């Protein structure tokens, strides 16, 4: 709860700091607060690995619970934001008049993400999704002079609003059938409904399906992914990076909690085939779509869709309990770190060369070896190559699915991963085997702080691939 309070207060205070018209104060202030929130969140676990007494209490009559699950995923989204923000330095350097608003919106959306991983009541889940989404609608269109950014914001807002309506209607039907919004009571009511009031079962099923559609839209799962490539391409790169990591991690963690606590028993036979079909479509469309792209940013958009498909494997196999939860955590962490590095390099290159396609990366290994190396490690991790965090992320997800007997799905996911290697190698080939575009042979400017953050991102990715046990079982306390 302290994380939410700190981020909310800082977001409001940041708006007043904007009146000072001193952008140089804003970035260090926000980074400092995020570092404090990250430390406070970790201090919520005492030396024995149990939750500290000040942190274990439920809030708002049990609607919000900061258990170990919530704390672990809060750490992932806060760390991701902390590592992404240094690459917004161009806004500071150029004196962007809206910088305070940008940072405040990111902090508010982070509050929404934390609510999505710590909810114990569907109303809190809805508030979390909307708090996060509304901020992202605005940030997607923050480059007002760019027509693609305006289009991205409008498309994201219209489709997001439609998905929100479907999600809300699903929640209303679930309440109508069960008589409760509380997650734990919902599980009890769903188990008792077939004998207590079987006439209400169709209403419950339709409600669950509508919620699958609403949340599927938020995490870019097919066939509700159609907004993703255009919005990712049109939104400013720094916010696209935020969207593809924080939003996806919070969405998947919230989705997993909903299905595990409320609908893992007798109703699973109804939603499981739908979720399995979504998984197959998401992997297929994400990977095949990425192959056809010539723009690196759009490739990362389709890549983001495919990674939603891999994460859905853990939801399909949720009966394995902690195995699935740990797999989601590890994969989310490895994916977020690698994706932040990829978008960071892409943003720095775009700022200098004015293009975000593969050709914009040509010759980067000669002009900026560090940027090329960071991009290479991130691509290898996203592809799931050994000695990177992405390899063990996929290994844990596939293990959870195989343990539950989904061998066919695992084989399909492995084939899709093999396709993924092709498009993740294209940026590497451009950086190391092609000359820099004419007129863009100068090195891309990178500050010492940004270089240090890139080195840290690479180090974490390799560390997760070499010693995965350092975070293994973190949810089991």
XYZ file of C-alpha atoms in Angstrom:
477
model
C 0.000 0.000 0.000
C 2.925 2.302 0.730
C 4.041 1.898 -2.896
C 0.676 3.152 -4.167
C 0.685 6.112 -1.758
C 4.252 7.125 -2.629
C 3.658 6.917 -6.372
C 0.333 8.796 -6.188
C 1.739 11.612 -4.031
C 4.832 11.886 -6.234
C 2.694 11.986 -9.368
C 0.723 14.930 -7.974
C 3.803 16.702 -6.598
C 5.516 16.229 -9.941
C 2.810 18.274 -11.641
C 3.644 21.196 -9.338
C 7.368 20.710 -9.991
C 6.512 21.244 -13.653
C 5.629 24.870 -12.847
C 9.312 25.475 -12.056
C 10.061 25.004 -15.766
C 13.228 23.179 -14.819
C 13.180 19.815 -16.577
C 16.565 18.876 -15.149
C 14.989 18.432 -11.708
C 12.193 16.148 -12.867
C 14.072 13.078 -14.126
C 16.365 12.685 -11.063
C 13.390 13.269 -8.737
C 11.247 10.589 -10.406
C 14.142 8.108 -10.549
C 14.842 8.700 -6.852
C 11.207 8.073 -5.908
C 11.065 4.897 -8.011
C 14.243 3.650 -6.333
C 12.679 4.363 -2.919
C 9.447 2.577 -3.910
C 11.451 -0.420 -5.125
C 13.385 -0.549 -1.825
C 10.236 -0.097 0.280
C 8.538 -2.864 -1.647
C 11.433 -5.243 -1.006
C 11.555 -4.268 2.675
C 8.006 -5.591 2.981
C 9.592 -9.037 3.328
C 11.487 -9.620 6.573
C 14.742 -11.533 7.132
C 12.896 -14.884 7.370
C 11.308 -14.406 3.944
C 7.827 -13.800 5.412
C 5.772 -10.650 4.918
C 6.566 -7.895 7.419
C 3.767 -7.170 9.878
C 3.256 -3.590 8.594
C 2.778 -4.896 5.108
C 0.628 -7.988 5.586
C -2.696 -6.352 6.453
C -5.475 -6.259 3.842
C -6.864 -2.836 2.919
C -10.372 -1.534 2.173
C -12.183 -4.491 3.757
C -9.953 -6.987 2.001
C -10.394 -5.504 -1.485
C -6.653 -4.957 -1.766
C -4.120 -7.468 -0.443
C -0.352 -7.018 -0.574
C 0.766 -10.607 -0.328
C 4.007 -12.026 -1.676
C 2.474 -12.404 -5.154
C 1.587 -8.706 -5.273
C 4.962 -7.635 -3.947
C 6.951 -9.706 -6.416
C 5.087 -8.382 -9.456
C 5.142 -4.849 -8.048
C 8.929 -5.173 -7.927
C 8.993 -6.213 -11.604
C 6.895 -3.272 -12.874
C 8.689 -0.680 -10.712
C 12.140 -1.990 -11.716
C 11.115 -1.960 -15.391
C 10.029 1.684 -15.179
C 13.163 2.621 -13.238
C 15.397 1.171 -15.969
C 13.373 2.611 -18.850
C 13.119 6.257 -17.744
C 16.811 7.221 -18.228
C 16.240 6.876 -21.966
C 13.726 9.724 -21.887
C 16.659 12.103 -21.435
C 16.041 13.657 -24.859
C 12.855 15.221 -23.488
C 14.939 16.758 -20.687
C 17.648 18.002 -23.028
C 15.191 19.609 -25.420
C 13.161 21.209 -22.611
C 9.898 19.487 -23.475
C 7.162 21.678 -21.906
C 5.036 18.636 -20.983
C 7.708 16.538 -19.297
C 6.133 16.795 -15.825
C 2.825 15.563 -17.229
C 4.523 12.638 -18.984
C 6.243 11.451 -15.839
C 3.124 11.939 -13.704
C 1.037 9.902 -16.143
C 3.612 7.110 -16.059
C 3.544 7.117 -12.257
C -0.265 7.034 -12.219
C -0.312 4.174 -14.702
C 2.181 2.380 -12.466
C -0.321 2.777 -9.613
C -2.907 1.089 -11.840
C -0.477 -1.744 -12.579
C 0.131 -2.330 -8.855
C -3.620 -2.396 -8.229
C -3.959 -5.044 -10.947
C -1.484 -7.379 -9.223
C -2.748 -6.803 -5.674
C -6.539 -6.808 -6.113
C -8.859 -9.124 -4.256
C -12.055 -7.605 -5.615
C -13.165 -7.183 -9.219
C -13.872 -3.468 -8.721
C -10.224 -2.903 -7.770
C -9.168 -4.879 -10.845
C -11.367 -2.651 -13.010
C -10.065 0.534 -11.363
C -6.490 -0.675 -11.852
C -7.035 -1.454 -15.532
C -8.663 1.926 -16.168
C -6.077 3.896 -14.169
C -3.363 2.272 -16.241
C -5.192 2.452 -19.573
C -6.354 6.083 -19.467
C -2.813 7.262 -18.783
C -1.549 5.159 -21.689
C -4.193 6.573 -24.086
C -2.815 10.051 -23.408
C 0.854 9.043 -23.578
C 0.343 7.215 -26.888
C -0.739 10.514 -28.447
C 1.769 12.739 -26.645
C 3.715 13.536 -29.829
C 1.038 15.932 -31.002
C 2.897 17.041 -34.136
C 3.116 13.451 -35.398
C 0.074 12.216 -37.303
C 0.898 8.557 -36.532
C 0.980 9.335 -32.797
C -2.438 11.018 -32.999
C -3.803 8.060 -34.939
C -2.316 5.641 -32.388
C -3.943 7.468 -29.483
C -7.341 7.633 -31.182
C -7.240 3.980 -32.200
C -6.047 2.867 -28.767
C -8.706 4.965 -27.022
C -11.634 3.845 -29.196
C -10.757 0.160 -29.155
C -9.712 0.268 -25.500
C -13.024 1.872 -24.530
C -14.908 -0.803 -26.438
C -12.893 -3.549 -24.694
C -13.530 -1.881 -21.337
C -17.272 -2.004 -21.981
C -17.044 -5.727 -22.729
C -14.958 -6.309 -19.603
C -17.409 -4.381 -17.433
C -20.388 -6.221 -18.899
C -18.631 -9.522 -18.132
C -18.081 -8.449 -14.519
C -21.742 -7.466 -14.208
C -22.884 -10.885 -15.469
C -20.509 -12.657 -13.082
C -21.921 -10.596 -10.210
C -25.448 -11.401 -11.342
C -24.691 -15.112 -11.269
C -22.582 -15.279 -8.102
C -23.758 -12.281 -6.039
C -20.236 -11.121 -5.208
C -17.247 -9.239 -6.589
C -14.805 -10.515 -3.929
C -12.297 -12.852 -5.542
C -12.158 -15.517 -2.826
C -15.957 -15.538 -2.373
C -16.357 -15.697 -6.129
C -14.447 -18.973 -6.172
C -16.737 -20.427 -3.497
C -19.873 -19.222 -5.293
C -18.699 -20.570 -8.677
C -18.079 -24.017 -7.163
C -21.480 -24.098 -5.446
C -23.507 -22.675 -8.340
C -24.072 -25.923 -10.349
C -26.020 -27.429 -7.427
C -27.340 -24.310 -5.692
C -28.658 -22.490 -8.764
C -27.859 -24.243 -12.074
C -30.030 -21.812 -14.050
C -27.374 -19.151 -13.403
C -24.531 -21.147 -14.958
C -24.999 -19.752 -18.517
C -24.834 -16.224 -17.121
C -21.599 -17.070 -15.290
C -20.080 -18.640 -18.388
C -20.932 -15.684 -20.626
C -19.532 -13.326 -17.978
C -16.233 -15.238 -17.844
C -15.964 -15.274 -21.650
C -16.521 -11.521 -21.843
C -13.819 -10.999 -19.214
C -11.456 -13.177 -21.270
C -12.105 -10.893 -24.249
C -11.628 -7.680 -22.233
C -8.359 -8.761 -20.595
C -7.202 -10.442 -23.832
C -7.393 -7.015 -25.494
C -5.288 -5.425 -22.758
C -2.476 -7.989 -23.098
C -2.606 -8.045 -26.945
C -3.771 -11.655 -27.180
C -5.185 -12.729 -30.567
C -7.768 -12.262 -31.988
C -7.963 -9.027 -29.979
C -4.457 -7.857 -30.914
C -5.274 -5.809 -34.051
C -4.600 -2.469 -32.371
C -1.096 -3.382 -31.237
C 1.163 -2.868 -34.322
C -0.297 0.534 -35.238
C -0.355 1.824 -31.657
C 3.163 0.573 -30.893
C 4.481 2.141 -34.097
C 2.716 5.458 -33.640
C 3.347 6.024 -29.929
C 6.662 7.665 -28.896
C 9.222 4.878 -28.416
C 9.757 5.447 -24.697
C 6.028 4.953 -24.038
C 5.860 1.976 -26.396
C 8.551 0.364 -24.243
C 6.492 1.062 -21.131
C 3.349 -0.284 -22.797
C 4.957 -3.531 -23.930
C 6.449 -4.346 -20.527
C 4.568 -2.876 -17.564
C 1.096 -3.196 -19.109
C 1.703 -6.770 -20.234
C 3.216 -7.903 -16.918
C 0.373 -6.402 -14.879
C -2.257 -7.786 -17.268
C -0.925 -11.332 -17.225
C -0.386 -11.340 -13.436
C -3.934 -10.049 -12.859
C -5.366 -12.522 -15.379
C -3.580 -15.467 -13.744
C -4.820 -14.465 -10.281
C -8.418 -14.202 -11.512
C -8.445 -17.651 -13.123
C -6.488 -19.382 -10.347
C -8.476 -18.062 -7.386
C -11.979 -17.778 -8.829
C -12.391 -20.090 -11.812
C -9.860 -22.916 -11.554
C -12.366 -25.602 -10.614
C -15.623 -26.645 -12.254
C -15.851 -23.655 -14.617
C -12.399 -24.294 -16.134
C -13.858 -26.825 -18.580
C -15.743 -23.916 -20.149
C -13.005 -21.239 -20.463
C -10.014 -23.544 -21.002
C -10.789 -24.388 -24.687
C -11.301 -20.692 -25.434
C -8.031 -19.765 -23.740
C -6.207 -22.560 -25.575
C -7.536 -21.308 -28.917
C -6.410 -17.773 -28.006
C -2.967 -19.128 -27.140
C -2.527 -20.912 -30.480
C -3.771 -17.908 -32.472
C -1.591 -15.505 -30.497
C 1.583 -17.521 -31.045
C 0.814 -18.007 -34.740
C -0.149 -14.408 -35.551
C 2.595 -12.907 -33.367
C 5.442 -14.924 -34.876
C 4.292 -15.076 -38.497
C 3.330 -11.397 -38.404
C 6.761 -10.411 -37.077
C 8.501 -12.226 -39.945
C 6.757 -9.995 -42.502
C 7.780 -6.678 -40.905
C 10.428 -4.300 -42.271
C 10.145 -1.865 -39.381
C 11.944 -2.838 -36.153
C 9.305 -1.173 -33.979
C 6.484 -3.061 -35.676
C 8.519 -6.255 -35.390
C 8.743 -5.659 -31.624
C 4.972 -5.083 -31.590
C 4.315 -8.489 -33.155
C 7.018 -9.938 -30.905
C 5.070 -8.554 -27.939
C 1.963 -10.371 -29.213
C 3.886 -13.634 -29.475
C 5.224 -13.279 -25.926
C 1.649 -12.859 -24.682
C 1.056 -16.263 -26.273
C 3.962 -17.854 -24.391
C 2.656 -16.381 -21.133
C -0.807 -17.788 -21.837
C 0.815 -21.239 -21.602
C 1.178 -20.693 -17.864
C -2.491 -19.727 -17.598
C -3.585 -22.860 -19.428
C -1.411 -24.878 -17.029
C -2.466 -22.969 -13.913
C -3.316 -26.165 -12.033
C 0.426 -26.606 -11.515
C 0.059 -23.679 -9.043
C 3.390 -22.278 -7.920
C 5.163 -23.714 -10.952
C 3.016 -21.613 -13.282
C 3.184 -18.536 -11.042
C 6.980 -18.752 -10.823
C 7.202 -19.281 -14.578
C 5.130 -16.126 -15.201
C 7.296 -14.159 -12.794
C 10.596 -15.312 -14.296
C 9.417 -14.861 -17.875
C 7.949 -11.411 -17.145
C 11.221 -10.297 -15.558
C 13.436 -11.654 -18.352
C 11.101 -10.366 -21.088
C 10.782 -6.903 -19.502
C 14.539 -6.451 -19.067
C 15.307 -7.550 -22.640
C 12.472 -5.451 -24.086
C 13.570 -2.334 -22.205
C 17.085 -2.768 -23.650
C 15.698 -3.215 -27.181
C 13.427 -0.170 -27.037
C 16.163 1.886 -25.354
C 18.593 1.218 -28.220
C 15.861 1.803 -30.779
C 14.954 5.143 -29.182
C 18.565 6.355 -29.071
C 19.040 5.389 -32.729
C 15.738 6.988 -33.729
C 16.653 10.211 -31.916
C 19.904 10.459 -33.893
C 19.069 8.925 -37.259
C 15.350 9.665 -37.410
C 14.278 6.137 -38.351
C 13.168 3.044 -36.476
C 13.344 0.437 -39.246
C 16.015 -2.220 -39.738
C 18.030 0.060 -42.026
C 18.261 2.576 -39.227
C 20.305 0.003 -37.312
C 22.770 -0.583 -40.162
C 26.401 -0.291 -39.129
C 25.616 0.331 -35.450
C 28.299 -2.147 -34.374
C 30.956 0.107 -35.900
C 29.650 3.427 -34.597
C 28.333 2.255 -31.188
C 29.582 -1.196 -30.141
C 27.839 -0.985 -26.751
C 24.436 -0.246 -28.288
C 24.889 -3.066 -30.799
C 25.936 -5.485 -28.069
C 22.973 -4.535 -25.829
C 20.563 -4.941 -28.745
C 22.139 -8.299 -29.631
C 21.787 -9.672 -26.105
C 18.180 -8.464 -25.894
C 17.300 -10.075 -29.260
C 18.930 -13.353 -28.208
C 17.022 -13.300 -24.913
C 13.700 -12.594 -26.638
C 14.456 -15.467 -29.019
C 15.101 -17.778 -26.047
C 18.758 -18.557 -26.823
C 20.710 -20.306 -23.991
C 22.801 -18.211 -21.566
C 20.115 -15.503 -21.556
C 17.145 -15.013 -19.247
C 14.706 -15.636 -22.087
C 15.883 -19.219 -22.442
C 15.000 -20.165 -18.875
C 11.806 -18.112 -19.060
C 10.561 -20.272 -21.910
C 11.961 -23.397 -20.281
C 9.914 -22.789 -17.121
C 6.743 -22.023 -19.094
C 7.133 -25.124 -21.254
C 7.859 -27.243 -18.173
C 4.680 -26.045 -16.425
C 2.601 -26.815 -19.544
C 4.248 -30.210 -20.118
C 3.688 -31.197 -16.479
C -0.041 -30.644 -16.979
C -0.013 -32.803 -20.108
C -0.123 -30.112 -22.807
C 2.623 -31.726 -24.878
C 1.059 -30.699 -28.201
C 0.925 -27.049 -27.134
C 4.551 -27.179 -25.989
C 5.684 -28.624 -29.342
C 3.727 -25.908 -31.167
C 5.296 -23.213 -28.955
C 8.785 -24.610 -29.636
C 8.144 -24.466 -33.413
C 6.949 -20.867 -33.056
C 10.105 -20.069 -31.057
C 12.199 -21.446 -33.924
C 10.400 -19.059 -36.315
C 11.117 -16.248 -33.868
C 14.872 -16.770 -34.213
C 14.638 -15.626 -37.846
C 13.199 -12.198 -37.164
C 15.254 -11.582 -34.036
C 18.427 -12.148 -36.092
C 17.519 -9.440 -38.617
C 18.486 -6.474 -36.369
C 21.743 -8.272 -35.485
C 22.579 -8.769 -39.172
C 21.805 -5.109 -39.875
C 24.041 -3.893 -37.043
C 27.048 -6.121 -37.741
C 26.967 -6.929 -41.455
C 25.666 -3.815 -43.193
C 27.202 -0.352 -43.581
C 25.701 2.665 -41.837
C 23.209 4.641 -43.944
C 24.764 7.464 -45.943
C 24.859 10.663 -43.925
C 24.367 8.773 -40.647
C 27.873 7.437 -40.064
C 28.353 9.508 -36.892
C 28.116 7.670 -33.547
C 24.754 7.844 -31.754
C 25.153 10.072 -28.659
C 24.836 8.050 -25.438
C 25.357 9.556 -21.974
C 27.469 7.834 -19.325
C 24.343 7.156 -17.246
C 22.515 5.576 -20.169
C 25.588 3.438 -20.932
C 25.656 2.273 -17.309
C 21.954 1.350 -17.437
C 22.479 -0.582 -20.689
C 25.372 -2.488 -19.107
C 23.113 -3.265 -16.129
C 20.328 -4.512 -18.427
C 22.772 -6.774 -20.271
C 24.225 -8.024 -16.975
C 20.783 -8.906 -15.572
C 19.823 -10.710 -18.798
C 23.001 -12.799 -18.777
C 22.795 -13.404 -15.018
C 19.240 -14.756 -15.365
C 20.509 -17.034 -18.129
C 23.531 -18.319 -16.234
C 22.238 -18.424 -12.652
C 18.435 -18.629 -12.917
C 18.256 -19.953 -9.369
C 18.843 -16.485 -7.897
C 15.152 -15.667 -8.345
C 13.803 -19.210 -8.490
C 11.038 -19.955 -6.002
C 10.651 -16.301 -5.044
C 6.870 -16.773 -4.827
C 7.071 -19.808 -2.577
C 7.667 -18.079 0.753
